[in-house]
Amino acid sequence: MVIKPRLKGGLALTNHPIGAKEFVKRQIDYVKSQDKYEGPKKVLIIGSSSGYGLATRISLAFGAGAETIGVAFEKGVEGKRVGSAGWWNTIAFNEAAEKEGLVSKNFIGDAFSMEMKDDVIKFIKEEFGGKIDLLIYSLASAVRTDPIDGVTYRSALKSTTKDITGPTINFEKEVMEETTMGVATPDEIRSTVKVMGGEDWKLWIEALDKGGVLSEGFKTVAYSYLGPKVTYGIYKEGTIGAAKRDLEHTSDVLNDFLKEKYNGEAYVSLSKALMTKASAVIPIFPLYAALLYKVMKEKGIHEGTIEQKHRLLTQMVYGNNPVIDEERRLRPDNWEMREDVQAEVEALWDKVTPENFKEISDYAGAREEFMQLNGFDFDNVDYDADVDLDELAKLKP
Ligand code: NAD
Ligand code: NA
């Protein structure tokens, strides 16, 4: 079967397994080109198969020699359907890790369930040396079934103030178009907090603590985004912003608990805007990202997912140069948020039109990044070659 890209707005309907291998390899190559670092030895990553979670796993394994457990929600081959990008990323990671003798174990399923927590804890106890040093929480999801009340909550990407209309990029049609984000009901805000807030992170820490699998000095970091003024309406003041504030509150609660019991730490880290499966579907965000890339690349301070997470880990979480704000949040988004960067992004934002957006933004770069998340647009992958799905179907993460 020859696999071609098919898009629907900001969603990729297909992905390329051979391209996924290249996607993972390039991130590994980056980490190997950098100095090794002293980091954690045993790590659990929730949301390990794509975006920031995957980059974190690659940095920790190939940069610090960590053994990793990944939890992700992904699909394999079903009939003529190729499976999800995160499925192939995980298989590619495993193959590369195995070659270097790095232990990597995966749990594919619902991280929000108690069953998943029990399975992971059992594995840590019986086959992973009994304890973990670090938990990274990098989930992005639209639904969560609360394991305690059994209710399924759906997150909404909405405003909490007023209707927000603004331009975005449609990668399918390759046009800049207006999108409107409606106002959330109180119920939609509450549901989004249920899905993307800190409740599940806390349940993980409580379960791991009860299971006796946290080491002395244990750390946990949850990923979040804040963003600048131009995206406040959709992010900071949106439903997602409400959820992220809940996450920050949770980090303080967990920090107190972990400090007391394990001499440990809990942080939220605010990362830079990047194209991922999750961010590509947020209204307005892709255009902001394309303008931001233009400015940051011109200034020589652009980072992809791997550069961003490698800097967070080597400089901040396991280094001596943490950038922490007054709200105790780690700030690897500090270059994105620089005043000169934001002033230039704002100037472009005022100038950008459906006619000029491809020229004045880094549209090509943002689109390439989006395609590469799904294994496409690598110059050294032959996309006309036949992909043997039956063979690939035998592989499991
Ligand atoms: P992503 O879509 O690439 O990754 C999400 C991960 O969550 C995947 O591994 C997926 O399999 C997993 N997942 C989703 N539902 C699950 C479930 N029920 N059970 C188990 N695993 C599940 O997204 P991303 O952009 O890497 O986002 C990760 C975190 O980083 C989010 O908290 C996001 O807010 C944050 N972040 C993203 C950006 C950005 O610009 N992309 C910026 C700053 C912070
Ligand atoms: Na992730």
Coordinates of N, CA and C and ligand atoms in Angstrom, one line a residue, residues 47 50-53 138, ligand 2:
G47 N 1.6 10.1 28.4 CA 1.5 10.9 27.1 C 2.8 10.8 26.4
S50 N 3.8 11.1 21.5 CA 4.0 12.2 20.5 C 4.3 13.5 21.2
G51 N 4.5 14.5 20.4 CA 4.7 15.9 20.9 C 5.7 16.0 22.0
Y52 N 5.4 16.7 23.1 CA 6.3 17.0 24.1 C 6.7 15.8 25.0
G53 N 5.7 14.8 25.2 CA 6.0 13.6 25.9 C 7.1 12.8 25.3
S138 N 2.2 14.6 30.4 CA 2.1 15.3 29.2 C 0.9 14.8 28.3
Ligands
NA2 NA 2.9 14.5 24.5

